[in-house]
Coordinates of N, CA, C and O in Angstrom, one line a residue:
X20 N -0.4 -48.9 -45.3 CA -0.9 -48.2 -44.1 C 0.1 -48.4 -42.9 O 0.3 -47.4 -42.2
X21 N 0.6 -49.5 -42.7 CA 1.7 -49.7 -41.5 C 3.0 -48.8 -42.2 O 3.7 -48.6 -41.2
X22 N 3.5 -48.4 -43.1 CA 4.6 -47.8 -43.2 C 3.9 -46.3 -43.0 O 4.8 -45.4 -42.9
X23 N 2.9 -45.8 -42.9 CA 2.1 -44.0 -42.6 C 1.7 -44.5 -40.9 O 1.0 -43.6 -40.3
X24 N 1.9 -45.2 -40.6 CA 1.4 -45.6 -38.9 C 1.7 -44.2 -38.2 O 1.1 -43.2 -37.9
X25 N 3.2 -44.7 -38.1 CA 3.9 -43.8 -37.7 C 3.7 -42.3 -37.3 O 3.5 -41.9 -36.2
X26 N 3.7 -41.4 -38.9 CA 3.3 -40.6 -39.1 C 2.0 -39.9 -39.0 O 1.6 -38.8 -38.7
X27 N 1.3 -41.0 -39.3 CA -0.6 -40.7 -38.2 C -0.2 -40.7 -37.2 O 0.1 -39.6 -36.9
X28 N 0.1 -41.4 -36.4 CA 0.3 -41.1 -35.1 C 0.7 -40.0 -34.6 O 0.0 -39.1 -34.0
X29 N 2.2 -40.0 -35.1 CA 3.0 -38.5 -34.6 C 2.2 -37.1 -34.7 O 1.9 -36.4 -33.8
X30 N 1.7 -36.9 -36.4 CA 0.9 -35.7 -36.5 C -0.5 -35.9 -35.7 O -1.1 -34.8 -35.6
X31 N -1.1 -36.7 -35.3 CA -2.4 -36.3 -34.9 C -3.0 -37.3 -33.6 O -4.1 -37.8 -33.3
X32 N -1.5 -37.3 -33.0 CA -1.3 -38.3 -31.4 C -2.3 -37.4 -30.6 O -3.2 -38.1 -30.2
X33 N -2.4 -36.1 -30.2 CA -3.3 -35.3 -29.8 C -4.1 -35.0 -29.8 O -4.6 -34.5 -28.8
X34 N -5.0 -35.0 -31.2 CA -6.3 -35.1 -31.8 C -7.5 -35.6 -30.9 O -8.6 -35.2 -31.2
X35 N -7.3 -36.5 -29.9 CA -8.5 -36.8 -29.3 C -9.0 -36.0 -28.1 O -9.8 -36.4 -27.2
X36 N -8.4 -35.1 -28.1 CA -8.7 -33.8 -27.1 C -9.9 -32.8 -27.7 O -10.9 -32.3 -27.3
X37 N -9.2 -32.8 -29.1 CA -10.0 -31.4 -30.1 C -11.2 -32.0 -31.1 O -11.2 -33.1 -31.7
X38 N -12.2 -31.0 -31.1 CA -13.2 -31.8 -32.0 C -12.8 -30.6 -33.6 O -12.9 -29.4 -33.9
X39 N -12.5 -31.7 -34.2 CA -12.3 -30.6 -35.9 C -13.4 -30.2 -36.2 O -13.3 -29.0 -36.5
X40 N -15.0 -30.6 -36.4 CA -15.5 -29.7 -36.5 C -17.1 -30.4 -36.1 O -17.3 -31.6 -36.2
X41 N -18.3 -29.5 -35.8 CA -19.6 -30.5 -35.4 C -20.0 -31.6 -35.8 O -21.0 -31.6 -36.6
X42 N -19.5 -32.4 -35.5 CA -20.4 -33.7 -36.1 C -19.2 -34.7 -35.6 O -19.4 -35.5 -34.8
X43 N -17.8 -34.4 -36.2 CA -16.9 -34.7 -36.6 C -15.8 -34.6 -34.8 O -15.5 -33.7 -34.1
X44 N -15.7 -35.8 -34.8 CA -14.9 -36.1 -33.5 C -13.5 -37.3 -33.4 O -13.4 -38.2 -34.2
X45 N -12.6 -37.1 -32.6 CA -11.8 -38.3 -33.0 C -11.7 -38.9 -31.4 O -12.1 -38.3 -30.4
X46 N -11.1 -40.3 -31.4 CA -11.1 -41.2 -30.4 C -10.2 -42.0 -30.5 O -10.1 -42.7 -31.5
X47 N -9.4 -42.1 -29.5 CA -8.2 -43.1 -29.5 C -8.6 -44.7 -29.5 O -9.3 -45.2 -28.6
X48 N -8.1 -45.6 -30.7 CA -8.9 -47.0 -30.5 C -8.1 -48.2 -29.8 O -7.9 -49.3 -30.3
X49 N -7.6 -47.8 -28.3 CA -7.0 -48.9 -27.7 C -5.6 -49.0 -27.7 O -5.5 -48.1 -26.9
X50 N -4.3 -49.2 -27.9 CA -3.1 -49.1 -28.2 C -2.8 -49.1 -29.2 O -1.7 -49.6 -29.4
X51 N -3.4 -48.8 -30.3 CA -3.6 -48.8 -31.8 C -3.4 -47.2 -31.8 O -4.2 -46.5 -31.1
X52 N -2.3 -46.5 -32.8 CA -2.4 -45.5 -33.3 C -2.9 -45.2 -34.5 O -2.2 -44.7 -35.4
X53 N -4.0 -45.3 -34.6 CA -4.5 -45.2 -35.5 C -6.4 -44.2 -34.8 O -6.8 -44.4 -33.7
X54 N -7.0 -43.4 -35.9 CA -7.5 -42.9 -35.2 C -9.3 -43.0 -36.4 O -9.4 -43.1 -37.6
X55 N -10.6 -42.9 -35.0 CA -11.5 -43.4 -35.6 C -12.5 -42.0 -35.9 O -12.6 -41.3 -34.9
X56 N -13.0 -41.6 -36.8 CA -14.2 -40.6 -37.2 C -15.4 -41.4 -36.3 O -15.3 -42.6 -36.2
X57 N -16.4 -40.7 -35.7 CA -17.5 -40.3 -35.8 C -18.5 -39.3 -36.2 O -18.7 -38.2 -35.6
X58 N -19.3 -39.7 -37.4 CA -19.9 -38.8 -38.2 C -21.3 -38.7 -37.8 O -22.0 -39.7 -37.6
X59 N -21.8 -37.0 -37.5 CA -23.2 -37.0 -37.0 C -23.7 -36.6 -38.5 O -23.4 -35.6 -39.2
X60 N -24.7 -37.9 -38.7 CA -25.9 -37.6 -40.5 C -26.5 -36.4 -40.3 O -26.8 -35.8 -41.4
X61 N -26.9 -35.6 -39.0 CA -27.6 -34.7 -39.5 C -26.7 -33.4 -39.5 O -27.2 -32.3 -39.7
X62 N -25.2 -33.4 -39.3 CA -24.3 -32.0 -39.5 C -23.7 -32.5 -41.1 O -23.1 -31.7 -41.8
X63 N -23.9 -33.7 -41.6 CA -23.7 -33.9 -42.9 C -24.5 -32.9 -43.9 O -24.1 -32.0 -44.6
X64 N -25.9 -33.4 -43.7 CA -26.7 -33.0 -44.6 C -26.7 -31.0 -44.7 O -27.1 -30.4 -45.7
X65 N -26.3 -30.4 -43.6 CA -26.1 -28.9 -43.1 C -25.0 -28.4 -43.9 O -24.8 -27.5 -44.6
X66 N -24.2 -29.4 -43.5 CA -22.9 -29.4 -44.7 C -23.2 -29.4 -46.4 O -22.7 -28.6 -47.2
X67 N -23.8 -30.2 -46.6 CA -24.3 -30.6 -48.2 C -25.3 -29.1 -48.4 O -25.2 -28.3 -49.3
X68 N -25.9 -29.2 -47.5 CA -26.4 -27.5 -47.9 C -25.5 -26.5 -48.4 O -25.3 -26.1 -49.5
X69 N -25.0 -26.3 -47.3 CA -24.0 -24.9 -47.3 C -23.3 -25.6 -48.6 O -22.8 -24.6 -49.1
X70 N -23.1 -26.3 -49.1 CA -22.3 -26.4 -50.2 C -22.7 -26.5 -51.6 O -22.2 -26.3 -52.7
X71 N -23.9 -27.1 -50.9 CA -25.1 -26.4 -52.4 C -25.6 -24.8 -52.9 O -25.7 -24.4 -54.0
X72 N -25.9 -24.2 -51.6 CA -25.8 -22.8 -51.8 C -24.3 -22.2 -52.8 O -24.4 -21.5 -53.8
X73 N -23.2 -22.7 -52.2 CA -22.2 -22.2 -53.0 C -22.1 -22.8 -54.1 O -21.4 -22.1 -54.8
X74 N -22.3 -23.4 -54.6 CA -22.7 -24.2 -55.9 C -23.4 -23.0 -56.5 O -23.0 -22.1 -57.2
X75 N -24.4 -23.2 -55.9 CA -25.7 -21.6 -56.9 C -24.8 -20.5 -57.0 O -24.6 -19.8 -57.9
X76 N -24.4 -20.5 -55.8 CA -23.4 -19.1 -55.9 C -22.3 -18.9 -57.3 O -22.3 -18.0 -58.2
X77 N -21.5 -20.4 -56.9 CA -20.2 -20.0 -58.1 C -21.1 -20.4 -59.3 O -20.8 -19.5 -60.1
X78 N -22.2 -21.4 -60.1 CA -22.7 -20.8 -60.8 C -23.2 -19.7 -61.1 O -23.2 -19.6 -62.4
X79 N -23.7 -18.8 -60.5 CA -24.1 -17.8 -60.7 C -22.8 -16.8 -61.3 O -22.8 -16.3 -62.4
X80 N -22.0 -16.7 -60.6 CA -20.7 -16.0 -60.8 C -20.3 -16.2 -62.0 O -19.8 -15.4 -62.7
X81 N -20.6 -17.8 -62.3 CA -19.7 -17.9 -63.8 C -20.7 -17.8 -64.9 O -20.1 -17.6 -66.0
X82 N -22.2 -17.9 -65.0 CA -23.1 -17.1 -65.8 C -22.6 -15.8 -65.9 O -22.1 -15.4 -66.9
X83 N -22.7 -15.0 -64.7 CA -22.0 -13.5 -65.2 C -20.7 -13.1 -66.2 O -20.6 -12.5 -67.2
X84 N -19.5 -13.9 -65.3 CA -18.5 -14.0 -66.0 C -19.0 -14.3 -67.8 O -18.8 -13.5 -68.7
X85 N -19.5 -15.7 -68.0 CA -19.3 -15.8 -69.5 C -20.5 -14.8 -70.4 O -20.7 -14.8 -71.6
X86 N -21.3 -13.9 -69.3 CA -22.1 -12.7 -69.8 C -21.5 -11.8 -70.3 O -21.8 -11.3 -71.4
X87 N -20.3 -11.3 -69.4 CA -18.9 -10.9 -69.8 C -18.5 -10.9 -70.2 O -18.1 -9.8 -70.6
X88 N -18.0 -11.9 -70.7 CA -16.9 -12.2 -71.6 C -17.9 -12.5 -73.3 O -17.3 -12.9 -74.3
X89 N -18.8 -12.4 -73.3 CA -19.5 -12.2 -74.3 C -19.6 -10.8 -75.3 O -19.7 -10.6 -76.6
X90 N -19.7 -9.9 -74.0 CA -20.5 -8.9 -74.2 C -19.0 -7.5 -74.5 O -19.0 -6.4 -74.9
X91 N -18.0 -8.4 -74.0 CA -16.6 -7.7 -74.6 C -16.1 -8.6 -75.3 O -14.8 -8.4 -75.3
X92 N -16.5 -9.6 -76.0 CA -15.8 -10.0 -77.1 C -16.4 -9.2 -78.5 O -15.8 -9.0 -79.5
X93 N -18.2 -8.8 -78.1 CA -18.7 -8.3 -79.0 C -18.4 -7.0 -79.3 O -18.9 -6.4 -80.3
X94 N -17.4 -6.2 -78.5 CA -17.2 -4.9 -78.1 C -16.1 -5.2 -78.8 O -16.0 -4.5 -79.8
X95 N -15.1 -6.2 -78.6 CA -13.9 -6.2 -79.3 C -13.7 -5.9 -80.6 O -13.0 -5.1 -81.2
X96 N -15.0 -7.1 -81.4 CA -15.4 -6.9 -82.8 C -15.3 -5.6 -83.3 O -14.5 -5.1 -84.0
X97 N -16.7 -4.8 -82.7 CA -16.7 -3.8 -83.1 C -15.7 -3.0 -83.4 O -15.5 -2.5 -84.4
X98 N -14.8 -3.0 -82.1 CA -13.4 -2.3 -82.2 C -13.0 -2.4 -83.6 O -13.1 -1.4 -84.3
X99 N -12.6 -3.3 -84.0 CA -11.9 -4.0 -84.7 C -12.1 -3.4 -86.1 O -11.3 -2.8 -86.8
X100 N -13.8 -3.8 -86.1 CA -14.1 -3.2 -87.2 C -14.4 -1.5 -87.5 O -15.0 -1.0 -88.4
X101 N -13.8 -1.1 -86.5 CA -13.7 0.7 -86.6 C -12.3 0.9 -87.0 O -12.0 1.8 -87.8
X102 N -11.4 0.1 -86.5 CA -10.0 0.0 -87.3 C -9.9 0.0 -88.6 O -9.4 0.8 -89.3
X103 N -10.6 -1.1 -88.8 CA -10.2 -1.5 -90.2 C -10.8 -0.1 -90.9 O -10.2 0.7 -91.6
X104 N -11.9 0.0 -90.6 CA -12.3 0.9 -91.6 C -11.7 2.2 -91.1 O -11.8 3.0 -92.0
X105 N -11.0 2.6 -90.1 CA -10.0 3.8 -90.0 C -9.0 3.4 -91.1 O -8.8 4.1 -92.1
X106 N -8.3 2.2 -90.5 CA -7.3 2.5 -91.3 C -7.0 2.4 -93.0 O -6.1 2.7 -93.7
X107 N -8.6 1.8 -93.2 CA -8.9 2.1 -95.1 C -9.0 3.5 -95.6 O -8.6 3.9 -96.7
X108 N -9.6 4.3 -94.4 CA -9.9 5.7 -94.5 C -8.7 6.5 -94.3 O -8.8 7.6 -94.9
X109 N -7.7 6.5 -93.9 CA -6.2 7.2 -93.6 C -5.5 6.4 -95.2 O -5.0 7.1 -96.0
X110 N -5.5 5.6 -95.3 CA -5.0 5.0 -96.8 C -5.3 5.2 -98.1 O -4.8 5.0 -99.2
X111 N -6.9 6.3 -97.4 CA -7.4 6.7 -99.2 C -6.8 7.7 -99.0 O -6.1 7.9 -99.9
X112 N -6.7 8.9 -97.9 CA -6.6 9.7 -97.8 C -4.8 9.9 -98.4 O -4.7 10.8 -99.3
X113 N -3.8 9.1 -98.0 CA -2.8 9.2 -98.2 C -2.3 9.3 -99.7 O -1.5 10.0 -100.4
X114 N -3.4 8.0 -99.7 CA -3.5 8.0 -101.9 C -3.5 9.1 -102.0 O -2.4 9.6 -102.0
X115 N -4.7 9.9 -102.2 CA -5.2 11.1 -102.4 C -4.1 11.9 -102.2 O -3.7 12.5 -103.2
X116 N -3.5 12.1 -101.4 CA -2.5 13.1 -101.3 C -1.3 12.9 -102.0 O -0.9 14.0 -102.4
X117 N -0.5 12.0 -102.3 CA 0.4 11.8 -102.9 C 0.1 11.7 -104.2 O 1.0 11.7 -105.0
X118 N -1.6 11.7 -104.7 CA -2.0 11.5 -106.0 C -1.5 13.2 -106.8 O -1.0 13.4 -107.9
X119 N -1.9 14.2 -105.7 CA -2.3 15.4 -105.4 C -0.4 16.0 -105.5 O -0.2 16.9 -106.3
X120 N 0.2 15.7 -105.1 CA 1.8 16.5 -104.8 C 2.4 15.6 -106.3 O 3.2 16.0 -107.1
X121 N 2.0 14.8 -106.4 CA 2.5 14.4 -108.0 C 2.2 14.9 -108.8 O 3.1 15.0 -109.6
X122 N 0.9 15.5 -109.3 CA 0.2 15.9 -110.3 C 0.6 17.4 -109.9 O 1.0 18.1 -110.9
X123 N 0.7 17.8 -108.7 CA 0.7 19.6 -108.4 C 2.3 19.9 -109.0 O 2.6 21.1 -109.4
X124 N 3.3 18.7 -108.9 CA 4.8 18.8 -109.1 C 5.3 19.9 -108.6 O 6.0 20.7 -109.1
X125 N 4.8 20.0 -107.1 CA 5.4 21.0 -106.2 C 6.5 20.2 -105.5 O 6.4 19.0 -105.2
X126 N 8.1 21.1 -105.2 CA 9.1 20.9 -104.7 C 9.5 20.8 -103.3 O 10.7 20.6 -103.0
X127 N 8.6 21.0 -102.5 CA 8.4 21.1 -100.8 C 9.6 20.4 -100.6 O 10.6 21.2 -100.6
X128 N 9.8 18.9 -100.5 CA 11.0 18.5 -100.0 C 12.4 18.8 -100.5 O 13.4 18.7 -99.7
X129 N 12.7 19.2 -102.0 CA 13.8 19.9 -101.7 C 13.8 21.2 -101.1 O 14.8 21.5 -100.6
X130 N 12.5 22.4 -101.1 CA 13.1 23.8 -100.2 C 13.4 23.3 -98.8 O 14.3 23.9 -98.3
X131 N 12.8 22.2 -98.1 CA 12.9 21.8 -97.0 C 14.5 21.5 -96.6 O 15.1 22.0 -95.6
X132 N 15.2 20.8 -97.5 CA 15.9 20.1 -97.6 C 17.7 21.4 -97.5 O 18.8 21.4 -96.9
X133 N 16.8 22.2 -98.7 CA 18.2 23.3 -98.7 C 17.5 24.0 -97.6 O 18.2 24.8 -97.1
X134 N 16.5 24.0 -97.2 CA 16.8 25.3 -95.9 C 17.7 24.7 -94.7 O 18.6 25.3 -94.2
X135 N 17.5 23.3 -94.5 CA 17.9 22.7 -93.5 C 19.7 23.1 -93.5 O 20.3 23.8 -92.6
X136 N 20.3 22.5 -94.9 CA 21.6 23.0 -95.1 C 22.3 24.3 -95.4 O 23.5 24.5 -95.6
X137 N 21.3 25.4 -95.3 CA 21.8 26.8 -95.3 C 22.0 26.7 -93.8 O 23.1 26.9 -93.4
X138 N 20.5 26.4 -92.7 CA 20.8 26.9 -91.4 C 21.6 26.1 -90.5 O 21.7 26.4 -89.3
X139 N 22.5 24.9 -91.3 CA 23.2 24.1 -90.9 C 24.9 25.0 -91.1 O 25.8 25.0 -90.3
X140 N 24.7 25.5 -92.2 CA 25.7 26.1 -92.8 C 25.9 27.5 -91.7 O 26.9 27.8 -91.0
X141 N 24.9 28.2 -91.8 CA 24.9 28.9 -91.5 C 25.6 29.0 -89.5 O 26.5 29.8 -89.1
X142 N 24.9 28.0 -88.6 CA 25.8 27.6 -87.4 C 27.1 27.1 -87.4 O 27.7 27.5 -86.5
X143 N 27.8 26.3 -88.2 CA 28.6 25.9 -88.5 C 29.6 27.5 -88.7 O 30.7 27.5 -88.1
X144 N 29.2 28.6 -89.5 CA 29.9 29.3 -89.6 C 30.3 30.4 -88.3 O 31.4 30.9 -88.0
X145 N 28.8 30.7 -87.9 CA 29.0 31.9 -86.5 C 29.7 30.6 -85.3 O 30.1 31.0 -84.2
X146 N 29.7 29.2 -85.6 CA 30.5 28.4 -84.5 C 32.2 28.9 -84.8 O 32.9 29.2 -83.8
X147 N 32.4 28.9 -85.6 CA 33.8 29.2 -86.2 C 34.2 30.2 -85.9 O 35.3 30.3 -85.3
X148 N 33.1 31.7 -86.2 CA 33.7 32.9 -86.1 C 33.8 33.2 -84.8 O 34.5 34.1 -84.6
X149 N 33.2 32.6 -83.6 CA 33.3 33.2 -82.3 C 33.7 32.3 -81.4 O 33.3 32.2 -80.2
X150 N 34.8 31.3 -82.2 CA 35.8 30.5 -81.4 C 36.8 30.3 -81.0 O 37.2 29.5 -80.1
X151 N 37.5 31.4 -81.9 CA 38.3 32.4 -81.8 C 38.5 33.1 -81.0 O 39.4 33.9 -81.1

């Protein structure tokens, strides 16, 4: 405490002018820097109120919150499980289709494939002829 003297002092040499807050007062104790509280019991208990109220309060807040967070975790689930069963349902579907172009032994990707290289061909050539 003698090596923070100092420093009480300095920051709060002034302090006995101002009251921080009702109840709550400071007083210089004699050539001593050091400085003394006076506490009024009945701005305590006014205090312990108000701070009990907010007690109810931020309980209250965090009942909500974990009502919250309940009630979208249960939302999540569900999500979840509309995925899965989407994405079972796009997977039969896919089967099914590739079941369907195998058995049909239709050629789609190669006509795809030479059209692409005729109309490739085909720029390639009017690029040539009118470059000239």
């Amino acid at each position: 405490m003698a090596a923070n003297s100092h420093r009480v002092g300095s920051s709060y040499g002034g302090a006995a002018s101002y009251r921080s807050r009702d109840g709550l007062s400071t007083r210089p104790v004699g050539a001593s820097e050091e400085i003394q509280l006076r506490i009024d019991p009945m701005d305590l208990d006014e205090e312990i109120t108000g701070l009990h109220r907010q007690v109810r309060r931020l309980k209250h807040v965090a009942e909500e919150i974990g009502t919250e967070v309940k009630y979208q975790k249960n939302f999540l689930e569900e999500l979840q499980m509309t995925m899965i069963k989407a994405q079972a349902g796009v997977k039969n579907n896919l089967r099914r289709l590739n079941k369907s172009i195998i058995q049909s032994g239709s050629n789609h990707i190669i006509h795809v494939i030479l059209f692409a290289l005729v109309c490739f061909f085909v720029v390639y050539l009017w690029s040539k002829m009118f470059r000239k």
